[in-house]
mmCIF file of C-alpha atoms in Angstrom:
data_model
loop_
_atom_site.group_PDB
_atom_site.id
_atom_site.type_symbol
_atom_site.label_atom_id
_atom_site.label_comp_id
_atom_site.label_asym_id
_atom_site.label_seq_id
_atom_site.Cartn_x
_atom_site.Cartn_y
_atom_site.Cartn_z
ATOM 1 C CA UNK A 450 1.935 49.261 40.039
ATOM 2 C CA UNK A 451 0.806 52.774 41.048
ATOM 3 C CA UNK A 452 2.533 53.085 45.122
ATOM 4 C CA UNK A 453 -0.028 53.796 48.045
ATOM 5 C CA UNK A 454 0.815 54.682 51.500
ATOM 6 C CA UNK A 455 -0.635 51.605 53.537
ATOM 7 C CA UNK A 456 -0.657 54.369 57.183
ATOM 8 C CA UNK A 457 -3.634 56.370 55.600
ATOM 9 C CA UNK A 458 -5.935 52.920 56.191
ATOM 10 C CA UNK A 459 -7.234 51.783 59.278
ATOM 11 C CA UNK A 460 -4.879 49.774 60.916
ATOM 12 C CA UNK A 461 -7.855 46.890 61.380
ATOM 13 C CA UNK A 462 -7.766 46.645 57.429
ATOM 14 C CA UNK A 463 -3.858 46.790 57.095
ATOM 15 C CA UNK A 464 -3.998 43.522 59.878
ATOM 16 C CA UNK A 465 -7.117 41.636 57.640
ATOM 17 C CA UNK A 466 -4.409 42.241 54.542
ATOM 18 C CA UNK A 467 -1.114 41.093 56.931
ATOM 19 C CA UNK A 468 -3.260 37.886 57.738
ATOM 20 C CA UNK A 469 -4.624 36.806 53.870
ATOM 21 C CA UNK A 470 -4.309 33.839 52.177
ATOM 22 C CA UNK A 471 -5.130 32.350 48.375
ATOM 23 C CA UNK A 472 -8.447 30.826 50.458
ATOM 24 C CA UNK A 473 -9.372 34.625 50.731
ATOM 25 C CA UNK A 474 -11.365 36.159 47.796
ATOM 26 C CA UNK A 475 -9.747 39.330 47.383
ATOM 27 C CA UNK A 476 -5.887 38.066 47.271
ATOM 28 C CA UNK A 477 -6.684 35.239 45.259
ATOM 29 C CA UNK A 478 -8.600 37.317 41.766
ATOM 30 C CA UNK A 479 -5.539 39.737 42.104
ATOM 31 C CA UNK A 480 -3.042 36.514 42.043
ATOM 32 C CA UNK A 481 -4.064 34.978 39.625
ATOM 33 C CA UNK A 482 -5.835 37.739 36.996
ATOM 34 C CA UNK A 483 -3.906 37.245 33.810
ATOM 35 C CA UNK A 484 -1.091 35.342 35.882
ATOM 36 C CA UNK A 485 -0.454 32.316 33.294
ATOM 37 C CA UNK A 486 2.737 30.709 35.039
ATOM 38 C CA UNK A 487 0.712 30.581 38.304
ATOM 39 C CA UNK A 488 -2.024 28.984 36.538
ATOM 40 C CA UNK A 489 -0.422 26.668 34.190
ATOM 41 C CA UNK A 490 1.263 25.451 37.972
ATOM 42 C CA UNK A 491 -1.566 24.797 39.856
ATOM 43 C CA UNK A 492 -3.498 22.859 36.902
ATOM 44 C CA UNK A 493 -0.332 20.918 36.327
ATOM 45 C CA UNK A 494 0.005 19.896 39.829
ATOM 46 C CA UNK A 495 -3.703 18.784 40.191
ATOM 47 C CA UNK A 496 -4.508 17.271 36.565
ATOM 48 C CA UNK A 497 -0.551 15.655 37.082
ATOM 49 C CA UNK A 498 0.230 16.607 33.299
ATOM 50 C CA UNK A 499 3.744 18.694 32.210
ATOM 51 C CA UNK A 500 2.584 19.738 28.806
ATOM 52 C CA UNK A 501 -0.543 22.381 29.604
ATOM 53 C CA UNK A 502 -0.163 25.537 28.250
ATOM 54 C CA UNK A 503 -2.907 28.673 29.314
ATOM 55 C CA UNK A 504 -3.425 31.110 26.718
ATOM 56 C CA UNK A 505 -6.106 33.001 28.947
ATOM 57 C CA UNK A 506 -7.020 33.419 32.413
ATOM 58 C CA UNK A 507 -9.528 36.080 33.904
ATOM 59 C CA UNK A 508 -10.657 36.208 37.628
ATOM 60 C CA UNK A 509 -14.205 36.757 38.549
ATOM 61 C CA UNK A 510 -15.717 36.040 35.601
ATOM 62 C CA UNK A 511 -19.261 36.566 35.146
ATOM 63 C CA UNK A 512 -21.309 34.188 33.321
ATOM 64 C CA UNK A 513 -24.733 34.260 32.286
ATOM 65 C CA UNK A 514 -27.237 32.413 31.945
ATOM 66 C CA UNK A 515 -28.618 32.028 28.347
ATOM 67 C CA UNK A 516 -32.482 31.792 29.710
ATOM 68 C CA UNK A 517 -34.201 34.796 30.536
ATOM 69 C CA UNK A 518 -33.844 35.156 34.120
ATOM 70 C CA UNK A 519 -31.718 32.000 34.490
ATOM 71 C CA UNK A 520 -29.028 31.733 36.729
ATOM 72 C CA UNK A 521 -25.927 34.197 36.880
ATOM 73 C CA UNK A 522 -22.404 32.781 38.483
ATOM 74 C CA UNK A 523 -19.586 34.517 39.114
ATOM 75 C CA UNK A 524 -16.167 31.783 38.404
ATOM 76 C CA UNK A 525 -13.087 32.124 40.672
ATOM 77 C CA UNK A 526 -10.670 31.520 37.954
ATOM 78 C CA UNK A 527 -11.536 30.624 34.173
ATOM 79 C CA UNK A 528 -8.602 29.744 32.362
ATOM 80 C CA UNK A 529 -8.107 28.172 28.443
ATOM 81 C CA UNK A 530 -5.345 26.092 27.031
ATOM 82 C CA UNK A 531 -4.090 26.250 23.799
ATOM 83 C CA UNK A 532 -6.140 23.132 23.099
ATOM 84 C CA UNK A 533 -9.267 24.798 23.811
ATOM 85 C CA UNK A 534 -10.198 22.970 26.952
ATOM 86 C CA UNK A 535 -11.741 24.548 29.530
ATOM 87 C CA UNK A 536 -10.843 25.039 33.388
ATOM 88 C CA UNK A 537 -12.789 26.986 36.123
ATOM 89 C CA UNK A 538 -11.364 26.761 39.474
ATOM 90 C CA UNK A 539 -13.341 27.595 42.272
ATOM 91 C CA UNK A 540 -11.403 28.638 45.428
ATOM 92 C CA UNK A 541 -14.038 27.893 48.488
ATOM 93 C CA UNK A 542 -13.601 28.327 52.616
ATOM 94 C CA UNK A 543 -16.623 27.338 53.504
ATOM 95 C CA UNK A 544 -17.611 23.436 52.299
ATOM 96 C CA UNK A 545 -21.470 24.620 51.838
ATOM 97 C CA UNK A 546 -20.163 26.423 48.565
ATOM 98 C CA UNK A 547 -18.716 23.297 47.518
ATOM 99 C CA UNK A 548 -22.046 21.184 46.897
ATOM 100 C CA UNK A 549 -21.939 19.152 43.939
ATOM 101 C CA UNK A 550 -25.263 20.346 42.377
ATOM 102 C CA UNK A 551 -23.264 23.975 41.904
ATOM 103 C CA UNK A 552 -20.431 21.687 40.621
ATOM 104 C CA UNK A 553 -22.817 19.944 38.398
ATOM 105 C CA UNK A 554 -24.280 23.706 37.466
ATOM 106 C CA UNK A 555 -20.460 24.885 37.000
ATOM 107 C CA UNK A 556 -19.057 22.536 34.226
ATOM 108 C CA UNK A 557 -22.761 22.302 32.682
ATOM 109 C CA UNK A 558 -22.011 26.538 32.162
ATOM 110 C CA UNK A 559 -18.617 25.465 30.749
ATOM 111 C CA UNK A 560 -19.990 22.908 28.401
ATOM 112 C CA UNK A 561 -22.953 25.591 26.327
ATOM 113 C CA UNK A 562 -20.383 28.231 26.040
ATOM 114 C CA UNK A 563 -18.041 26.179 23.522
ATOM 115 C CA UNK A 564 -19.743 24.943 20.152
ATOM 116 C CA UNK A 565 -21.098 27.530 17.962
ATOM 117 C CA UNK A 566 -24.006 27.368 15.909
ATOM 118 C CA UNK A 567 -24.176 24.039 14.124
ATOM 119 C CA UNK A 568 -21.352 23.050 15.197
ATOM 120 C CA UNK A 569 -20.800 18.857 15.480
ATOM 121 C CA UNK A 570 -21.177 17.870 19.154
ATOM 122 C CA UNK A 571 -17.905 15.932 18.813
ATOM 123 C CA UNK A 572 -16.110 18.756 18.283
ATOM 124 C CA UNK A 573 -16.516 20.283 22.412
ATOM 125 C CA UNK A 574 -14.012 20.500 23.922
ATOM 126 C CA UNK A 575 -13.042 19.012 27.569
ATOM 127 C CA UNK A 576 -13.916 21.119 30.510
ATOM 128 C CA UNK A 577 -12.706 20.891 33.723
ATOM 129 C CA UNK A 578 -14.626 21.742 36.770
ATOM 130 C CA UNK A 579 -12.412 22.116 40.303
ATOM 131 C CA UNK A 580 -12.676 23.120 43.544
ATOM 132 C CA UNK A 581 -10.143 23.611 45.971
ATOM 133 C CA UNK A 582 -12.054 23.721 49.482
ATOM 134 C CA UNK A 583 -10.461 24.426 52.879
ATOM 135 C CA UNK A 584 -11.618 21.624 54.216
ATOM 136 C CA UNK A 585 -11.574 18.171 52.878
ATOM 137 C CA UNK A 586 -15.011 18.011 51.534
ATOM 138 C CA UNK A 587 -14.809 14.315 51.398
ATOM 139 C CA UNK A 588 -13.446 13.890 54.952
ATOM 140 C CA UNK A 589 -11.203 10.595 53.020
ATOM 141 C CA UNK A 590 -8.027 11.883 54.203
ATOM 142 C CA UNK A 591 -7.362 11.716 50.204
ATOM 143 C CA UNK A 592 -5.406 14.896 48.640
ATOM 144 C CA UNK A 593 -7.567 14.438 45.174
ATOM 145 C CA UNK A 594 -11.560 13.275 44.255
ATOM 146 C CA UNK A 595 -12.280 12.882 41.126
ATOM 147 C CA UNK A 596 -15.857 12.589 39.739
ATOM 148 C CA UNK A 597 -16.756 10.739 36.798
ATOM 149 C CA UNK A 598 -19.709 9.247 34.476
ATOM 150 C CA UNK A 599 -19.816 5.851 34.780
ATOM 151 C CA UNK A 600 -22.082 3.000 32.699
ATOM 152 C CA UNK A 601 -23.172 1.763 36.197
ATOM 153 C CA UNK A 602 -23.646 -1.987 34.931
ATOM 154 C CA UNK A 603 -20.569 -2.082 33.842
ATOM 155 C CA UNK A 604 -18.631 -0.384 35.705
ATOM 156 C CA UNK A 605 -16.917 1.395 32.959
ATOM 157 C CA UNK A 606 -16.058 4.915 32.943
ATOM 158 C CA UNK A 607 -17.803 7.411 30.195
ATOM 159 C CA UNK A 608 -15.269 9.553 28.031
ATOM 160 C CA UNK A 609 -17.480 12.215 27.307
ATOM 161 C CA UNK A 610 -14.610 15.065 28.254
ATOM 162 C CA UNK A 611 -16.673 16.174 31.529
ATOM 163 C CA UNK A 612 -14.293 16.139 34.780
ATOM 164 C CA UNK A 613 -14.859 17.451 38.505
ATOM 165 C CA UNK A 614 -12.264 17.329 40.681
ATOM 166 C CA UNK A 615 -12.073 18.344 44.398
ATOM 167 C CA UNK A 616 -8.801 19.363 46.006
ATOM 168 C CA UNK A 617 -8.354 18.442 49.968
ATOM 169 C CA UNK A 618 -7.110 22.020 51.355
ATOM 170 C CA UNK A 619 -6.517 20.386 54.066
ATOM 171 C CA UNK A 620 -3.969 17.647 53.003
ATOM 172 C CA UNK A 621 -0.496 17.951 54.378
ATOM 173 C CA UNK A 622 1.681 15.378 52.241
ATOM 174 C CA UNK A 623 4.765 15.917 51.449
ATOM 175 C CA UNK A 624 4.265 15.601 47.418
ATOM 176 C CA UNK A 625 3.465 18.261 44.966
ATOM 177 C CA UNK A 626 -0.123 18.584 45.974
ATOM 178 C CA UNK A 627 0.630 18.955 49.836
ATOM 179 C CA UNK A 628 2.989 21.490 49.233
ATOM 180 C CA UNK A 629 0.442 23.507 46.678
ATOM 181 C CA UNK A 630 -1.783 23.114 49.147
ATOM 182 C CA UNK A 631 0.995 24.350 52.097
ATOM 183 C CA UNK A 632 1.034 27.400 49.966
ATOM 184 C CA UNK A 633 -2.802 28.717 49.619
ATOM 185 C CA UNK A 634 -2.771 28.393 53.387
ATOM 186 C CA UNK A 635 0.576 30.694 53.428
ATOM 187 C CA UNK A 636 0.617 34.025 54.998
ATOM 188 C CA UNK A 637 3.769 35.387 53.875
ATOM 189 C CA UNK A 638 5.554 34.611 50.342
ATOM 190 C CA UNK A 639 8.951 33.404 52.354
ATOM 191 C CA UNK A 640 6.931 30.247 53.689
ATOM 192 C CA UNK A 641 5.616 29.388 50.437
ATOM 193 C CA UNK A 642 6.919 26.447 47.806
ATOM 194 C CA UNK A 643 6.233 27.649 44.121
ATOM 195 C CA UNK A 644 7.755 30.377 43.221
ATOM 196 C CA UNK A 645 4.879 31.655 40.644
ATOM 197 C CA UNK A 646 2.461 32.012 43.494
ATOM 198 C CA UNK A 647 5.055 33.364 45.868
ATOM 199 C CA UNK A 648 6.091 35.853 43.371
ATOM 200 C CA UNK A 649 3.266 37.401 43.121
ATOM 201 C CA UNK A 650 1.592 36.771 46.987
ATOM 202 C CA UNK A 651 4.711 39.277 47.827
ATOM 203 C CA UNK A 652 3.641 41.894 44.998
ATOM 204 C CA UNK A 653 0.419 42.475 46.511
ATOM 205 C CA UNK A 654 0.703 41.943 49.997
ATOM 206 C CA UNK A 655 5.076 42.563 50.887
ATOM 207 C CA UNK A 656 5.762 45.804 48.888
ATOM 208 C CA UNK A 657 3.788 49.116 49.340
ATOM 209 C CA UNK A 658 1.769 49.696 46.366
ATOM 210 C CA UNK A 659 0.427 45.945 46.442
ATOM 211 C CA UNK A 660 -0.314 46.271 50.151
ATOM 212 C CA UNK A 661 -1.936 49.496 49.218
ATOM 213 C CA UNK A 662 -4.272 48.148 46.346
ATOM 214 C CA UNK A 663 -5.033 45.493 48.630
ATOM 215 C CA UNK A 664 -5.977 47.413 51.771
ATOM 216 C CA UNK A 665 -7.901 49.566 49.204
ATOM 217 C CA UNK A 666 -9.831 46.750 47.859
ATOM 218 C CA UNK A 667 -10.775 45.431 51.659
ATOM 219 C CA UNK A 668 -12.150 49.184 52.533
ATOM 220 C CA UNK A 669 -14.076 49.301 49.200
ATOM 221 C CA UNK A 670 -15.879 46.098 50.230
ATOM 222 C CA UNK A 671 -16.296 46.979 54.109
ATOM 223 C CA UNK A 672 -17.950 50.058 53.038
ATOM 224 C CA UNK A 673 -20.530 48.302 50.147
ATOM 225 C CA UNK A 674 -21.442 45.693 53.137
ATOM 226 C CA UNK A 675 -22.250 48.415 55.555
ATOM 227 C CA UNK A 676 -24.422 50.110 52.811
ATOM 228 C CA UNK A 677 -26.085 47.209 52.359
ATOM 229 C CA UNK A 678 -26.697 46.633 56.410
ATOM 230 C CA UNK A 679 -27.787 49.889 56.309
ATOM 231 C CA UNK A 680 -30.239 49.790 53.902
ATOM 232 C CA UNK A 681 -31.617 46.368 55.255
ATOM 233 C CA UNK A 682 -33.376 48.424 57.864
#
């Protein structure tokens, strides 16, 4: 990684950077872009499985809407396993960006993407949809909330491949999930339990040409919001 000299920023900035977290948009796309042992970690610890295996992730990725002027959405993380199932994980601080209509919206975008042309409907693929929200969303107290299709009548669950899970941030057990979760609210990589996201949390925020890139990216957006203020009025 190409070295930058954190003292040329404003020291305001180079605080903002000392004081992120995974909750925070601009550490968490540079964690986890292309990162597959970080991934393959955090989907193992909240889908409880030890055989997944990522053969893509990309941060911010756009997707759009096949309609003319249909919706556009931006996912946190989009990974796919070797199997060909999808996951989009959707890191959120505030619980308004949580609402289950967008989840609904999410794993619905997930879903069109995966058959081709003609291709048999039982061939797509599962698709997860989760989001890990500060807060517990729920307000259960549970670490995990998994939603499901259900026949209604009788009470039996539909395997159609569709899963939404939300993730308590909030949840402080002493299990795998607490401890993920102990991590994403970590400011420093020496307080954190897995060393794939600890690994990289010091590359880009405990040596000086992460810190850099980081401070860099924080400017870049402080300046595009006050071009947009500015041209508000």
């Amino acid at each position: 990684m190409e070295e930058t000299n954190t003292e040329k920023f404003d020291p305001e900035i180079v605080e903002i950077v000392k004081n992120m977290v995974l909750f925070d948009d601009d550490l968490m796309k540079v964690v986890f872009e292309n990162n597959f042992p970080a991934t393959e970690l955090v989907l193992s610890i909240i889908l409880e499985r030890d055989d997944l295996k990522v053969e893509s992730v990309t941060s911010q990725m756009e997707l759009h809407s096949p309609q003319n002027e249909g919706r556009t959405i931006t996912l946190d993380i989009l990974a796919i396993d070797k199997k060909g199932k999808y996951y989009d994980i959707e890191v959120q601080r505030a619980s308004g960006g949580a609402n289950t209509r967008r989840a609904r919206f999410h794993s619905s975008s997930l879903d069109v993407r995966m058959l081709k042309k003609n291709q048999p409907f039982k061939e797509l693929n599962d698709s997860y949809t989760i989001f890990i929200t500060e807060d517990d969303y729920w307000k259960k107290g549970l670490p995990l909330y998994h939603i499901e299709r259900i026949v209604k009548e009788l009470g039996q669950e539909v395997a159609d491949g569709s899963h939404i899970i939300y993730v308590n941030g909030s949840y402080k057990g002493d299990d795998p999930i607490g401890k993920l979760m102990s991590d994403f609210h970590a400011k420093k990589s020496a307080d954190m339990n897995y060393k794939p996201l600890a690994d990289s949390v010091k590359n880009y925020k405990e040596t000086e040409g992460g810190n850099g890139t980081m401070c860099k990216a924080v400017e870049l957006y402080a300046e595009k919001r006050a071009r947009e203020a500015v041209e508000l009025y």
